[in-house]
Amino acid sequence: MATLLHIDSAALPAGGSTSREVTQAFRENWLAQHPEGTVVYRDLAAQPLPHLDAVGIAAGFADPSTHDDAQREAMALRNELAAELEAADVVLIGAPMYNLSIPSTLKAWLDQVIIMGRTAGENSTVVGKKVVVVASRGGAYGAGTPREGLDYVTPFLQGVLGALMQLDVHVITPELTLAKVNPAMSELIPLAEASREQALAEAADKAKELAALIAA
């Protein structure tokens, strides 16, 4: 049975979040191909994870047989998240840009799920797993724009998910999402709508493509 791990991190709820809209489009198209499939869903805004602390860090590098009660509790959460990631056939992550980077809730998930010697490092247990990241952003950060070079979402996630964890990362980038609510960007609304439609279409296509790979 195919399993999708779906993670949203947008602070805004459905209806007000472009990243949630696009991840939902991916999920719906995925389930259309795998109606019997399983979706493991984590809404990190509604149910945030604790940030990794000294106890959790120490537990990740210590022999489990030496763990005290606090370390066992901390490691139980890290193992749960790692197991979810390992069991997934495909991972879907909504990662809107907040102040040029990712939401702190998503960073908390990453810090908890990255376990050196298990999900990260030379012998990663998730090597090659397909990950689709919806990296929405309020403005434009591509080549030739005034904010070129200030996108710290995509490079960071490609580094962490790709280089460190050895996942196979595909990024969908709906941009100019603030055009409708920022009067100074009103002339960019047509471009924003085009970017949104392209992201929705790309999400649908990618979901069908990955679903077909699992079925094969």
PDB file of C-alpha atoms in Angstrom:
ATOM      1  CA  MET A   1       0.000   0.000   0.000  1.00  0.00           C
ATOM      2  CA  ALA A   2       1.446   3.362  -1.041  1.00  0.00           C
ATOM      3  CA  THR A   3       2.155   5.848   1.744  1.00  0.00           C
ATOM      4  CA  LEU A   4       2.416   9.624   1.442  1.00  0.00           C
ATOM      5  CA  LEU A   5       3.938  11.660   4.274  1.00  0.00           C
ATOM      6  CA  HIS A   6       2.327  15.099   4.004  1.00  0.00           C
ATOM      7  CA  ILE A   7       3.745  17.972   6.061  1.00  0.00           C
ATOM      8  CA  ASP A   8       2.326  21.497   6.121  1.00  0.00           C
ATOM      9  CA  SER A   9       4.019  24.333   7.985  1.00  0.00           C
ATOM     10  CA  ALA A  10       2.163  27.469   6.879  1.00  0.00           C
ATOM     11  CA  ALA A  11       0.848  29.536   9.788  1.00  0.00           C
ATOM     12  CA  LEU A  12      -2.167  30.561   7.710  1.00  0.00           C
ATOM     13  CA  PRO A  13      -5.005  28.026   7.438  1.00  0.00           C
ATOM     14  CA  ALA A  14      -6.390  26.444   4.282  1.00  0.00           C
ATOM     15  CA  GLY A  15      -7.958  29.114   2.118  1.00  0.00           C
ATOM     16  CA  GLY A  16      -5.337  31.670   3.060  1.00  0.00           C
ATOM     17  CA  SER A  17      -2.187  29.754   2.272  1.00  0.00           C
ATOM     18  CA  THR A  18      -0.830  29.097  -1.202  1.00  0.00           C
ATOM     19  CA  SER A  19       1.522  26.364  -0.008  1.00  0.00           C
ATOM     20  CA  ARG A  20      -1.421  24.531   1.571  1.00  0.00           C
ATOM     21  CA  GLU A  21      -3.460  24.910  -1.614  1.00  0.00           C
ATOM     22  CA  VAL A  22      -0.684  23.424  -3.729  1.00  0.00           C
ATOM     23  CA  THR A  23       0.127  20.575  -1.326  1.00  0.00           C
ATOM     24  CA  GLN A  24      -3.588  19.747  -1.240  1.00  0.00           C
ATOM     25  CA  ALA A  25      -3.645  19.587  -5.043  1.00  0.00           C
ATOM     26  CA  PHE A  26      -0.720  17.163  -4.947  1.00  0.00           C
ATOM     27  CA  ARG A  27      -2.395  15.066  -2.255  1.00  0.00           C
ATOM     28  CA  GLU A  28      -5.724  14.872  -4.111  1.00  0.00           C
ATOM     29  CA  ASN A  29      -4.056  13.772  -7.336  1.00  0.00           C
ATOM     30  CA  TRP A  30      -1.924  11.264  -5.437  1.00  0.00           C
ATOM     31  CA  LEU A  31      -4.997   9.723  -3.810  1.00  0.00           C
ATOM     32  CA  ALA A  32      -6.790   9.626  -7.146  1.00  0.00           C
ATOM     33  CA  GLN A  33      -4.060   7.240  -8.293  1.00  0.00           C
ATOM     34  CA  HIS A  34      -3.856   5.388  -4.959  1.00  0.00           C
ATOM     35  CA  PRO A  35      -7.373   5.522  -3.446  1.00  0.00           C
ATOM     36  CA  GLU A  36      -6.410   2.710  -1.092  1.00  0.00           C
ATOM     37  CA  GLY A  37      -3.213   4.473  -0.073  1.00  0.00           C
ATOM     38  CA  THR A  38      -2.259   5.899   3.297  1.00  0.00           C
ATOM     39  CA  VAL A  39      -1.604   9.569   4.041  1.00  0.00           C
ATOM     40  CA  VAL A  40       0.305  10.397   7.199  1.00  0.00           C
ATOM     41  CA  TYR A  41      -0.367  14.069   7.849  1.00  0.00           C
ATOM     42  CA  ARG A  42       1.397  16.509  10.134  1.00  0.00           C
ATOM     43  CA  ASP A  43       0.190  20.088  10.394  1.00  0.00           C
ATOM     44  CA  LEU A  44       3.140  21.695  12.128  1.00  0.00           C
ATOM     45  CA  ALA A  45       1.302  24.974  12.655  1.00  0.00           C
ATOM     46  CA  ALA A  46      -1.685  23.346  14.360  1.00  0.00           C
ATOM     47  CA  GLN A  47       0.424  20.854  16.308  1.00  0.00           C
ATOM     48  CA  PRO A  48       3.999  22.159  16.526  1.00  0.00           C
ATOM     49  CA  LEU A  49       6.783  19.866  17.580  1.00  0.00           C
ATOM     50  CA  PRO A  50       9.151  20.794  20.393  1.00  0.00           C
ATOM     51  CA  HIS A  51      12.433  22.288  19.329  1.00  0.00           C
ATOM     52  CA  LEU A  52      15.412  19.982  19.666  1.00  0.00           C
ATOM     53  CA  ASP A  53      17.116  20.604  23.007  1.00  0.00           C
ATOM     54  CA  ALA A  54      20.276  19.449  24.744  1.00  0.00           C
ATOM     55  CA  VAL A  55      18.607  16.276  25.985  1.00  0.00           C
ATOM     56  CA  GLY A  56      17.457  15.273  22.511  1.00  0.00           C
ATOM     57  CA  ILE A  57      20.828  16.070  20.982  1.00  0.00           C
ATOM     58  CA  ALA A  58      22.691  13.994  23.559  1.00  0.00           C
ATOM     59  CA  ALA A  59      20.246  11.115  23.148  1.00  0.00           C
ATOM     60  CA  GLY A  60      20.833  11.051  19.396  1.00  0.00           C
ATOM     61  CA  PHE A  61      24.542  10.427  19.832  1.00  0.00           C
ATOM     62  CA  ALA A  62      24.462   8.132  22.869  1.00  0.00           C
ATOM     63  CA  ASP A  63      24.048   4.364  23.081  1.00  0.00           C
ATOM     64  CA  PRO A  64      20.317   3.775  23.734  1.00  0.00           C
ATOM     65  CA  SER A  65      21.215   1.388  26.557  1.00  0.00           C
ATOM     66  CA  THR A  66      22.695   4.357  28.456  1.00  0.00           C
ATOM     67  CA  HIS A  67      19.667   6.657  28.082  1.00  0.00           C
ATOM     68  CA  ASP A  68      18.034   8.062  31.176  1.00  0.00           C
ATOM     69  CA  ASP A  69      14.271   8.667  31.330  1.00  0.00           C
ATOM     70  CA  ALA A  70      14.475  12.137  29.800  1.00  0.00           C
ATOM     71  CA  GLN A  71      16.657  10.914  26.942  1.00  0.00           C
ATOM     72  CA  ARG A  72      14.354   7.962  26.261  1.00  0.00           C
ATOM     73  CA  GLU A  73      11.376  10.314  26.061  1.00  0.00           C
ATOM     74  CA  ALA A  74      13.205  12.695  23.739  1.00  0.00           C
ATOM     75  CA  MET A  75      14.413   9.878  21.524  1.00  0.00           C
ATOM     76  CA  ALA A  76      10.949   8.308  21.347  1.00  0.00           C
ATOM     77  CA  LEU A  77       9.712  11.371  19.448  1.00  0.00           C
ATOM     78  CA  ARG A  78      12.759  11.453  17.169  1.00  0.00           C
ATOM     79  CA  ASN A  79      12.368   7.744  16.402  1.00  0.00           C
ATOM     80  CA  GLU A  80       8.644   8.190  15.694  1.00  0.00           C
ATOM     81  CA  LEU A  81       9.329  10.963  13.175  1.00  0.00           C
ATOM     82  CA  ALA A  82      12.194   9.050  11.584  1.00  0.00           C
ATOM     83  CA  ALA A  83      10.018   5.955  11.220  1.00  0.00           C
ATOM     84  CA  GLU A  84       7.295   7.998   9.506  1.00  0.00           C
ATOM     85  CA  LEU A  85       9.849   9.303   7.045  1.00  0.00           C
ATOM     86  CA  GLU A  86      11.351   5.868   6.423  1.00  0.00           C
ATOM     87  CA  ALA A  87       7.937   4.278   5.851  1.00  0.00           C
ATOM     88  CA  ALA A  88       6.792   6.857   3.307  1.00  0.00           C
ATOM     89  CA  ASP A  89       6.988   6.166  -0.405  1.00  0.00           C
ATOM     90  CA  VAL A  90       6.824   9.889  -1.154  1.00  0.00           C
ATOM     91  CA  VAL A  91       7.189  12.950   1.076  1.00  0.00           C
ATOM     92  CA  LEU A  92       5.311  16.218   0.502  1.00  0.00           C
ATOM     93  CA  ILE A  93       6.395  19.365   2.351  1.00  0.00           C
ATOM     94  CA  GLY A  94       4.725  22.773   2.359  1.00  0.00           C
ATOM     95  CA  ALA A  95       7.492  25.298   3.037  1.00  0.00           C
ATOM     96  CA  PRO A  96       6.358  28.921   2.688  1.00  0.00           C
ATOM     97  CA  MET A  97       8.984  31.641   2.927  1.00  0.00           C
ATOM     98  CA  TYR A  98       8.861  33.581   6.185  1.00  0.00           C
ATOM     99  CA  ASN A  99      11.398  36.402   6.487  1.00  0.00           C
ATOM    100  CA  LEU A 100      13.556  34.872   3.738  1.00  0.00           C
ATOM    101  CA  SER A 101      13.695  31.410   5.350  1.00  0.00           C
ATOM    102  CA  ILE A 102      11.487  28.496   6.432  1.00  0.00           C
ATOM    103  CA  PRO A 103       8.939  28.559   9.287  1.00  0.00           C
ATOM    104  CA  SER A 104      10.444  27.687  12.653  1.00  0.00           C
ATOM    105  CA  THR A 105       7.942  24.833  12.948  1.00  0.00           C
ATOM    106  CA  LEU A 106       9.440  23.166   9.888  1.00  0.00           C
ATOM    107  CA  LYS A 107      12.949  23.706  11.227  1.00  0.00           C
ATOM    108  CA  ALA A 108      11.857  21.973  14.436  1.00  0.00           C
ATOM    109  CA  TRP A 109      10.654  18.945  12.442  1.00  0.00           C
ATOM    110  CA  LEU A 110      13.903  18.803  10.501  1.00  0.00           C
ATOM    111  CA  ASP A 111      16.040  19.022  13.624  1.00  0.00           C
ATOM    112  CA  GLN A 112      14.067  16.215  15.247  1.00  0.00           C
ATOM    113  CA  VAL A 113      13.936  13.905  12.221  1.00  0.00           C
ATOM    114  CA  ILE A 114      17.581  14.293  11.201  1.00  0.00           C
ATOM    115  CA  ILE A 115      19.429  11.579  13.106  1.00  0.00           C
ATOM    116  CA  MET A 116      23.055  11.205  12.113  1.00  0.00           C
ATOM    117  CA  GLY A 117      23.855   7.591  11.319  1.00  0.00           C
ATOM    118  CA  ARG A 118      20.222   6.882  10.555  1.00  0.00           C
ATOM    119  CA  THR A 119      18.274   9.353   8.414  1.00  0.00           C
ATOM    120  CA  ALA A 120      21.324  11.451   7.638  1.00  0.00           C
ATOM    121  CA  GLY A 121      24.904  10.773   6.712  1.00  0.00           C
ATOM    122  CA  GLU A 122      26.699   8.329   4.463  1.00  0.00           C
ATOM    123  CA  ASN A 123      24.343   5.391   5.019  1.00  0.00           C
ATOM    124  CA  SER A 124      21.059   7.288   5.227  1.00  0.00           C
ATOM    125  CA  THR A 125      18.020   5.044   5.601  1.00  0.00           C
ATOM    126  CA  VAL A 126      16.039   7.389   3.327  1.00  0.00           C
ATOM    127  CA  VAL A 127      18.514   7.675   0.465  1.00  0.00           C
ATOM    128  CA  GLY A 128      16.792   8.290  -2.880  1.00  0.00           C
ATOM    129  CA  LYS A 129      13.303   8.768  -1.401  1.00  0.00           C
ATOM    130  CA  LYS A 130      11.230  11.245  -3.444  1.00  0.00           C
ATOM    131  CA  VAL A 131      10.423  14.550  -1.759  1.00  0.00           C
ATOM    132  CA  VAL A 132       8.265  17.318  -3.222  1.00  0.00           C
ATOM    133  CA  VAL A 133       8.699  20.735  -1.608  1.00  0.00           C
ATOM    134  CA  VAL A 134       6.177  23.526  -2.205  1.00  0.00           C
ATOM    135  CA  ALA A 135       8.291  26.617  -1.543  1.00  0.00           C
ATOM    136  CA  SER A 136       5.785  29.444  -1.852  1.00  0.00           C
ATOM    137  CA  ARG A 137       6.925  33.035  -1.451  1.00  0.00           C
ATOM    138  CA  GLY A 138       5.298  36.432  -1.328  1.00  0.00           C
ATOM    139  CA  GLY A 139       7.626  38.104  -3.779  1.00  0.00           C
ATOM    140  CA  ALA A 140       9.962  37.169  -6.611  1.00  0.00           C
ATOM    141  CA  TYR A 141      13.515  36.064  -5.951  1.00  0.00           C
ATOM    142  CA  GLY A 142      14.676  34.760  -9.322  1.00  0.00           C
ATOM    143  CA  ALA A 143      17.446  35.977 -11.581  1.00  0.00           C
ATOM    144  CA  GLY A 144      17.106  39.646 -12.482  1.00  0.00           C
ATOM    145  CA  THR A 145      14.690  40.527  -9.672  1.00  0.00           C
ATOM    146  CA  PRO A 146      15.565  43.095  -6.976  1.00  0.00           C
ATOM    147  CA  ARG A 147      15.682  40.316  -4.374  1.00  0.00           C
ATOM    148  CA  GLU A 148      17.785  37.894  -6.363  1.00  0.00           C
ATOM    149  CA  GLY A 149      19.973  35.853  -4.042  1.00  0.00           C
ATOM    150  CA  LEU A 150      17.813  36.356  -0.945  1.00  0.00           C
ATOM    151  CA  ASP A 151      15.919  33.072  -1.179  1.00  0.00           C
ATOM    152  CA  TYR A 152      17.207  30.993   1.714  1.00  0.00           C
ATOM    153  CA  VAL A 153      14.372  28.466   1.563  1.00  0.00           C
ATOM    154  CA  THR A 154      15.173  26.455  -1.555  1.00  0.00           C
ATOM    155  CA  PRO A 155      18.978  26.302  -1.162  1.00  0.00           C
ATOM    156  CA  PHE A 156      18.643  25.373   2.503  1.00  0.00           C
ATOM    157  CA  LEU A 157      16.122  22.593   1.926  1.00  0.00           C
ATOM    158  CA  GLN A 158      18.051  21.245  -1.053  1.00  0.00           C
ATOM    159  CA  GLY A 159      21.133  21.120   1.149  1.00  0.00           C
ATOM    160  CA  VAL A 160      19.463  19.546   4.168  1.00  0.00           C
ATOM    161  CA  LEU A 161      17.112  17.165   2.384  1.00  0.00           C
ATOM    162  CA  GLY A 162      19.335  16.464  -0.600  1.00  0.00           C
ATOM    163  CA  ALA A 163      22.972  16.636   0.458  1.00  0.00           C
ATOM    164  CA  LEU A 164      22.625  15.718   4.139  1.00  0.00           C
ATOM    165  CA  MET A 165      19.767  13.197   4.031  1.00  0.00           C
ATOM    166  CA  GLN A 166      20.300  12.070   0.406  1.00  0.00           C
ATOM    167  CA  LEU A 167      16.654  12.468  -0.550  1.00  0.00           C
ATOM    168  CA  ASP A 168      15.619  13.136  -4.149  1.00  0.00           C
ATOM    169  CA  VAL A 169      14.171  16.666  -3.975  1.00  0.00           C
ATOM    170  CA  HIS A 170      11.793  18.358  -6.416  1.00  0.00           C
ATOM    171  CA  VAL A 171      10.771  21.967  -5.701  1.00  0.00           C
ATOM    172  CA  ILE A 172       7.576  23.712  -6.823  1.00  0.00           C
ATOM    173  CA  THR A 173       7.718  27.496  -6.391  1.00  0.00           C
ATOM    174  CA  PRO A 174       4.522  29.557  -6.513  1.00  0.00           C
ATOM    175  CA  GLU A 175       5.576  33.160  -6.058  1.00  0.00           C
ATOM    176  CA  LEU A 176       4.188  36.706  -5.739  1.00  0.00           C
ATOM    177  CA  THR A 177       1.582  35.340  -3.333  1.00  0.00           C
ATOM    178  CA  LEU A 178       1.261  38.734  -1.612  1.00  0.00           C
ATOM    179  CA  ALA A 179       0.236  40.544  -4.787  1.00  0.00           C
ATOM    180  CA  LYS A 180      -3.478  40.407  -3.952  1.00  0.00           C
ATOM    181  CA  VAL A 181      -3.081  41.811  -0.443  1.00  0.00           C
ATOM    182  CA  ASN A 182      -0.266  44.316  -0.956  1.00  0.00           C
ATOM    183  CA  PRO A 183      -1.461  47.396  -2.890  1.00  0.00           C
ATOM    184  CA  ALA A 184       2.116  48.134  -3.960  1.00  0.00           C
ATOM    185  CA  MET A 185       2.138  44.804  -5.818  1.00  0.00           C
ATOM    186  CA  SER A 186      -1.285  45.091  -7.462  1.00  0.00           C
ATOM    187  CA  GLU A 187       0.156  45.311 -10.962  1.00  0.00           C
ATOM    188  CA  LEU A 188       1.771  41.914 -10.391  1.00  0.00           C
ATOM    189  CA  ILE A 189      -1.529  40.107  -9.766  1.00  0.00           C
ATOM    190  CA  PRO A 190      -1.644  38.584 -13.294  1.00  0.00           C
ATOM    191  CA  LEU A 191       1.875  37.191 -12.810  1.00  0.00           C
ATOM    192  CA  ALA A 192       0.922  35.890  -9.387  1.00  0.00           C
ATOM    193  CA  GLU A 193      -2.120  34.114 -10.791  1.00  0.00           C
ATOM    194  CA  ALA A 194      -0.038  32.594 -13.581  1.00  0.00           C
ATOM    195  CA  SER A 195       2.518  31.361 -11.050  1.00  0.00           C
ATOM    196  CA  ARG A 196      -0.238  29.866  -8.875  1.00  0.00           C
ATOM    197  CA  GLU A 197      -1.837  28.044 -11.800  1.00  0.00           C
ATOM    198  CA  GLN A 198       1.525  26.730 -12.945  1.00  0.00           C
ATOM    199  CA  ALA A 199       2.275  25.454  -9.429  1.00  0.00           C
ATOM    200  CA  LEU A 200      -1.088  23.694  -9.189  1.00  0.00           C
ATOM    201  CA  ALA A 201      -0.569  22.060 -12.571  1.00  0.00           C
ATOM    202  CA  GLU A 202       2.984  21.037 -11.670  1.00  0.00           C
ATOM    203  CA  ALA A 203       1.776  19.551  -8.381  1.00  0.00           C
ATOM    204  CA  ALA A 204      -0.887  17.521 -10.170  1.00  0.00           C
ATOM    205  CA  ASP A 205       1.552  16.278 -12.780  1.00  0.00           C
ATOM    206  CA  LYS A 206       4.222  15.402 -10.229  1.00  0.00           C
ATOM    207  CA  ALA A 207       1.735  13.537  -8.052  1.00  0.00           C
ATOM    208  CA  LYS A 208       0.616  11.426 -10.989  1.00  0.00           C
ATOM    209  CA  GLU A 209       4.217  10.801 -12.061  1.00  0.00           C
ATOM    210  CA  LEU A 210       5.339   9.654  -8.613  1.00  0.00           C
ATOM    211  CA  ALA A 211       2.179   7.631  -8.063  1.00  0.00           C
ATOM    212  CA  ALA A 212       2.871   5.790 -11.301  1.00  0.00           C
ATOM    213  CA  LEU A 213       6.441   5.016 -10.163  1.00  0.00           C
ATOM    214  CA  ILE A 214       5.131   3.491  -6.943  1.00  0.00           C
ATOM    215  CA  ALA A 215       2.551   1.472  -8.832  1.00  0.00           C
ATOM    216  CA  ALA A 216       5.232   0.131 -11.153  1.00  0.00           C
TER     217      ALA A 216
END
